[in-house]
Amino acid sequence: REYLLRRPDDVAMQTYLDRLDQKVRGSDGKEGLDGFCTRVGELGEDPDFIAAQEAIQMSEYYNPSKAWSQKLGMRLAISKGEIYDAMINHGEGPGDPFSIDHIVDKTNAAMGGAPIDGVDEVQWLDSFLTIRAKTIKDLANWQTKRIDFYRELLYDGNLNLDGPIWVQLEDQVGGWTINNIYFGRFDIYSNELSQMQEGTVGLIS
């Protein structure tokens, strides 16, 4: 929809949107969606499509996470980053046990309040990470490597997200997964990914 506000002349995408609306209302099957993924791929470098994605990212994730950080009294970059990541992963929804609302409420209950109430922000974030990981394991049975990523940075004392921070990703069926993170001292592999140079700093590609 956001893209079509910018490109109402894209008749093919409007047809796909109409079909997707039908599916949301309960229609089964993939009829009418042939070529949809190909069309989205073709729009990957389209400025209007990119602008639409960024607009949704801002309205659905960044701005709400910023509001949560302000409400909770977050000052540290690592706290703000984790709240943003949780917003993407969980979304909002009072009464939803998977939502960020529920995780924040449980953390506040465990800590006796939020940083804005005078609770130590590092301790609050540590509790939030623990409760978020348990929520994911109990309700979705997903991996928690994104949470482990933040916990390692927290325990290393990298509260301002000072770089360099490298993330080792692996492309798997169903999407990318985080294999490891590196902060401070790193190992760098050659372009052939076969020989490792000791004591250097660099990116694992």
mmCIF file of C-alpha atoms in Angstrom:
data_model
loop_
_atom_site.group_PDB
_atom_site.id
_atom_site.type_symbol
_atom_site.label_atom_id
_atom_site.label_comp_id
_atom_site.label_asym_id
_atom_site.label_seq_id
_atom_site.Cartn_x
_atom_site.Cartn_y
_atom_site.Cartn_z
ATOM 1 C CA ARG A 1 0.000 0.000 0.000
ATOM 2 C CA GLU A 2 2.773 2.389 0.898
ATOM 3 C CA TYR A 3 4.490 1.715 -2.424
ATOM 4 C CA LEU A 4 1.264 2.184 -4.392
ATOM 5 C CA LEU A 5 0.778 5.598 -2.806
ATOM 6 C CA ARG A 6 3.955 6.519 -4.664
ATOM 7 C CA ARG A 7 3.318 4.433 -7.766
ATOM 8 C CA PRO A 8 -0.438 4.145 -8.374
ATOM 9 C CA ASP A 9 0.351 3.294 -12.011
ATOM 10 C CA ASP A 10 1.737 -0.137 -11.033
ATOM 11 C CA VAL A 11 -1.333 -2.103 -12.085
ATOM 12 C CA ALA A 12 0.307 -5.486 -11.499
ATOM 13 C CA MET A 13 1.150 -4.697 -7.881
ATOM 14 C CA GLN A 14 -2.361 -3.359 -7.290
ATOM 15 C CA THR A 15 -3.732 -6.672 -8.547
ATOM 16 C CA TYR A 16 -1.485 -8.545 -6.132
ATOM 17 C CA LEU A 17 -2.574 -6.278 -3.274
ATOM 18 C CA ASP A 18 -6.229 -6.966 -4.027
ATOM 19 C CA ARG A 19 -5.511 -10.694 -3.867
ATOM 20 C CA LEU A 20 -3.555 -10.356 -0.623
ATOM 21 C CA ASP A 21 -6.496 -8.457 0.885
ATOM 22 C CA GLN A 22 -8.732 -11.390 -0.006
ATOM 23 C CA LYS A 23 -6.342 -13.778 1.739
ATOM 24 C CA VAL A 24 -6.323 -11.621 4.871
ATOM 25 C CA ARG A 25 -10.116 -11.867 4.919
ATOM 26 C CA GLY A 26 -9.890 -15.642 4.925
ATOM 27 C CA SER A 27 -9.399 -16.822 1.346
ATOM 28 C CA ASP A 28 -7.056 -19.807 1.094
ATOM 29 C CA GLY A 29 -4.461 -20.701 -1.502
ATOM 30 C CA LYS A 30 -2.005 -18.821 -3.678
ATOM 31 C CA GLU A 31 -4.269 -18.275 -6.654
ATOM 32 C CA GLY A 32 -3.646 -14.914 -8.265
ATOM 33 C CA LEU A 33 -0.210 -14.512 -6.679
ATOM 34 C CA ASP A 34 1.861 -16.118 -9.442
ATOM 35 C CA GLY A 35 4.842 -13.875 -10.121
ATOM 36 C CA PHE A 36 4.450 -11.827 -6.944
ATOM 37 C CA CYS A 37 7.876 -12.723 -5.517
ATOM 38 C CA THR A 38 9.505 -12.052 -8.882
ATOM 39 C CA ARG A 39 7.840 -8.632 -9.040
ATOM 40 C CA VAL A 40 9.020 -7.737 -5.541
ATOM 41 C CA GLY A 41 12.538 -8.812 -6.537
ATOM 42 C CA GLU A 42 12.406 -6.555 -9.570
ATOM 43 C CA LEU A 43 11.552 -3.625 -7.305
ATOM 44 C CA GLY A 44 14.526 -4.212 -5.017
ATOM 45 C CA GLU A 45 16.456 -1.221 -6.357
ATOM 46 C CA ASP A 46 13.420 0.933 -7.138
ATOM 47 C CA PRO A 47 13.641 4.269 -5.235
ATOM 48 C CA ASP A 48 9.887 4.370 -4.621
ATOM 49 C CA PHE A 49 9.858 0.819 -3.262
ATOM 50 C CA ILE A 50 12.853 1.561 -1.014
ATOM 51 C CA ALA A 51 11.173 4.753 0.214
ATOM 52 C CA ALA A 52 8.014 2.783 0.982
ATOM 53 C CA GLN A 53 9.977 0.219 2.972
ATOM 54 C CA GLU A 54 11.722 2.953 4.940
ATOM 55 C CA ALA A 55 8.417 4.695 5.661
ATOM 56 C CA ILE A 56 6.972 1.482 7.103
ATOM 57 C CA GLN A 57 10.146 0.835 9.078
ATOM 58 C CA MET A 58 9.870 4.286 10.643
ATOM 59 C CA SER A 59 6.152 4.107 11.418
ATOM 60 C CA GLU A 60 5.998 0.489 12.604
ATOM 61 C CA TYR A 61 9.358 0.009 14.343
ATOM 62 C CA TYR A 62 11.690 2.976 14.787
ATOM 63 C CA ASN A 63 9.259 5.624 16.032
ATOM 64 C CA PRO A 64 7.391 3.243 18.368
ATOM 65 C CA SER A 65 10.675 1.936 19.803
ATOM 66 C CA LYS A 66 11.866 5.503 20.329
ATOM 67 C CA ALA A 67 8.654 6.264 22.214
ATOM 68 C CA TRP A 68 9.162 3.179 24.411
ATOM 69 C CA SER A 69 12.758 4.175 25.184
ATOM 70 C CA GLN A 70 11.633 7.660 26.193
ATOM 71 C CA LYS A 71 8.790 6.259 28.307
ATOM 72 C CA LEU A 72 11.162 3.885 30.088
ATOM 73 C CA GLY A 73 13.866 6.517 30.596
ATOM 74 C CA MET A 74 16.554 4.825 28.522
ATOM 75 C CA ARG A 75 19.839 6.714 28.205
ATOM 76 C CA LEU A 76 22.247 4.063 26.926
ATOM 77 C CA ALA A 77 22.632 3.217 23.252
ATOM 78 C CA ILE A 78 22.551 -0.509 23.993
ATOM 79 C CA SER A 79 19.169 -0.183 25.723
ATOM 80 C CA LYS A 80 17.701 1.816 22.863
ATOM 81 C CA GLY A 81 19.083 -0.670 20.345
ATOM 82 C CA GLU A 82 17.623 -3.646 22.217
ATOM 83 C CA ILE A 83 14.195 -2.007 22.485
ATOM 84 C CA TYR A 84 14.279 -1.372 18.731
ATOM 85 C CA ASP A 85 15.233 -4.984 18.051
ATOM 86 C CA ALA A 86 12.456 -6.209 20.352
ATOM 87 C CA MET A 87 9.932 -3.987 18.579
ATOM 88 C CA ILE A 88 10.821 -5.602 15.247
ATOM 89 C CA ASN A 89 10.696 -9.101 16.737
ATOM 90 C CA HIS A 90 7.617 -8.802 18.959
ATOM 91 C CA GLY A 91 5.564 -5.772 17.990
ATOM 92 C CA GLU A 92 3.143 -3.989 20.278
ATOM 93 C CA GLY A 93 -0.112 -5.342 21.661
ATOM 94 C CA PRO A 94 -1.496 -4.911 25.171
ATOM 95 C CA GLY A 95 -2.685 -8.284 26.377
ATOM 96 C CA ASP A 96 -0.532 -10.186 23.886
ATOM 97 C CA PRO A 97 1.920 -12.367 25.869
ATOM 98 C CA PHE A 98 4.445 -12.187 23.025
ATOM 99 C CA SER A 99 4.375 -8.387 22.715
ATOM 100 C CA ILE A 100 6.938 -5.887 23.918
ATOM 101 C CA ASP A 101 4.216 -4.531 26.229
ATOM 102 C CA HIS A 102 4.093 -7.836 28.096
ATOM 103 C CA ILE A 103 7.887 -8.199 28.273
ATOM 104 C CA VAL A 104 8.290 -4.654 29.611
ATOM 105 C CA ASP A 105 5.540 -5.208 32.196
ATOM 106 C CA LYS A 106 7.197 -8.413 33.427
ATOM 107 C CA THR A 107 10.594 -6.700 33.578
ATOM 108 C CA ASN A 108 9.192 -3.744 35.526
ATOM 109 C CA ALA A 109 7.501 -6.134 37.940
ATOM 110 C CA ALA A 110 10.735 -8.079 38.443
ATOM 111 C CA MET A 111 12.850 -4.939 38.898
ATOM 112 C CA GLY A 112 10.388 -2.822 40.853
ATOM 113 C CA GLY A 113 10.079 -0.249 38.087
ATOM 114 C CA ALA A 114 11.942 1.090 35.062
ATOM 115 C CA PRO A 115 15.050 3.259 34.672
ATOM 116 C CA ILE A 116 12.811 6.335 34.610
ATOM 117 C CA ASP A 117 11.792 5.366 38.167
ATOM 118 C CA GLY A 118 15.427 5.194 39.281
ATOM 119 C CA VAL A 119 16.088 1.498 38.568
ATOM 120 C CA ASP A 120 19.628 0.810 37.367
ATOM 121 C CA GLU A 121 19.435 0.720 33.565
ATOM 122 C CA VAL A 122 22.051 -2.002 33.079
ATOM 123 C CA GLN A 123 20.329 -4.304 35.573
ATOM 124 C CA TRP A 124 16.930 -3.566 34.039
ATOM 125 C CA LEU A 125 18.224 -4.394 30.561
ATOM 126 C CA ASP A 126 19.792 -7.633 31.795
ATOM 127 C CA SER A 127 16.412 -8.653 33.230
ATOM 128 C CA PHE A 128 14.616 -7.597 30.029
ATOM 129 C CA LEU A 129 16.941 -9.780 27.953
ATOM 130 C CA THR A 130 16.316 -12.774 30.232
ATOM 131 C CA ILE A 131 12.537 -12.360 30.138
ATOM 132 C CA ARG A 132 12.531 -11.754 26.388
ATOM 133 C CA ALA A 133 14.574 -14.910 25.756
ATOM 134 C CA LYS A 134 12.230 -16.979 27.919
ATOM 135 C CA THR A 135 9.203 -15.514 26.122
ATOM 136 C CA ILE A 136 10.633 -16.494 22.749
ATOM 137 C CA LYS A 137 11.546 -20.005 23.885
ATOM 138 C CA ASP A 138 8.200 -20.618 25.605
ATOM 139 C CA LEU A 139 5.891 -19.162 22.964
ATOM 140 C CA ALA A 140 7.767 -19.507 19.668
ATOM 141 C CA ASN A 141 10.663 -21.918 20.252
ATOM 142 C CA TRP A 142 12.922 -19.679 18.165
ATOM 143 C CA GLN A 143 16.656 -19.169 18.510
ATOM 144 C CA THR A 144 17.704 -16.334 20.803
ATOM 145 C CA LYS A 145 21.002 -15.387 19.180
ATOM 146 C CA ARG A 146 19.870 -11.801 18.660
ATOM 147 C CA ILE A 147 19.351 -11.568 22.411
ATOM 148 C CA ASP A 148 22.663 -13.312 23.080
ATOM 149 C CA PHE A 149 24.267 -10.676 20.837
ATOM 150 C CA TYR A 150 23.065 -7.858 23.087
ATOM 151 C CA ARG A 151 23.844 -9.756 26.289
ATOM 152 C CA GLU A 152 27.459 -10.285 25.242
ATOM 153 C CA LEU A 153 27.848 -6.599 24.455
ATOM 154 C CA LEU A 154 26.233 -5.735 27.799
ATOM 155 C CA TYR A 155 28.552 -8.023 29.752
ATOM 156 C CA ASP A 156 31.553 -6.664 27.827
ATOM 157 C CA GLY A 157 30.556 -3.212 29.010
ATOM 158 C CA ASN A 158 29.936 -1.885 25.510
ATOM 159 C CA LEU A 159 27.003 0.243 26.629
ATOM 160 C CA ASN A 160 27.358 2.826 23.879
ATOM 161 C CA LEU A 161 27.675 0.263 21.078
ATOM 162 C CA ASP A 162 31.184 1.437 20.266
ATOM 163 C CA GLY A 163 32.607 -0.221 17.190
ATOM 164 C CA PRO A 164 33.902 -2.168 15.578
ATOM 165 C CA ILE A 165 31.248 -4.824 16.100
ATOM 166 C CA TRP A 166 31.206 -7.670 13.603
ATOM 167 C CA VAL A 167 28.333 -10.081 13.143
ATOM 168 C CA GLN A 168 28.951 -13.465 11.532
ATOM 169 C CA LEU A 169 25.872 -14.420 9.531
ATOM 170 C CA GLU A 170 24.970 -17.609 7.732
ATOM 171 C CA ASP A 171 22.439 -17.783 4.917
ATOM 172 C CA GLN A 172 20.124 -20.681 5.708
ATOM 173 C CA VAL A 173 16.845 -21.914 4.327
ATOM 174 C CA GLY A 174 14.241 -19.561 5.746
ATOM 175 C CA GLY A 175 16.596 -16.640 6.268
ATOM 176 C CA TRP A 176 19.833 -15.482 7.835
ATOM 177 C CA THR A 177 21.012 -16.641 11.254
ATOM 178 C CA ILE A 178 23.606 -15.125 13.589
ATOM 179 C CA ASN A 179 26.421 -17.581 14.269
ATOM 180 C CA ASN A 180 28.605 -15.352 16.418
ATOM 181 C CA ILE A 181 29.531 -11.776 17.247
ATOM 182 C CA TYR A 182 32.934 -10.240 17.733
ATOM 183 C CA PHE A 183 33.811 -7.182 19.784
ATOM 184 C CA GLY A 184 37.268 -5.925 20.701
ATOM 185 C CA ARG A 185 39.582 -8.637 19.344
ATOM 186 C CA PHE A 186 38.809 -10.472 16.150
ATOM 187 C CA ASP A 187 40.172 -13.079 13.799
ATOM 188 C CA ILE A 188 40.203 -12.333 10.088
ATOM 189 C CA TYR A 189 39.949 -14.961 7.394
ATOM 190 C CA SER A 190 41.434 -14.743 3.926
ATOM 191 C CA ASN A 191 39.184 -14.229 0.919
ATOM 192 C CA GLU A 192 39.246 -17.975 0.416
ATOM 193 C CA LEU A 193 38.024 -18.382 4.024
ATOM 194 C CA SER A 194 40.700 -21.018 4.543
ATOM 195 C CA GLN A 195 43.649 -19.396 6.301
ATOM 196 C CA MET A 196 43.346 -17.372 9.481
ATOM 197 C CA GLN A 197 45.684 -14.567 10.425
ATOM 198 C CA GLU A 198 46.316 -14.379 14.151
ATOM 199 C CA GLY A 199 46.088 -11.197 16.179
ATOM 200 C CA THR A 200 44.467 -8.999 13.564
ATOM 201 C CA VAL A 201 41.205 -7.144 13.489
ATOM 202 C CA GLY A 202 38.758 -7.540 10.657
ATOM 203 C CA LEU A 203 35.524 -8.790 9.257
ATOM 204 C CA ILE A 204 34.422 -12.364 8.806
ATOM 205 C CA SER A 205 32.641 -12.357 5.476
#
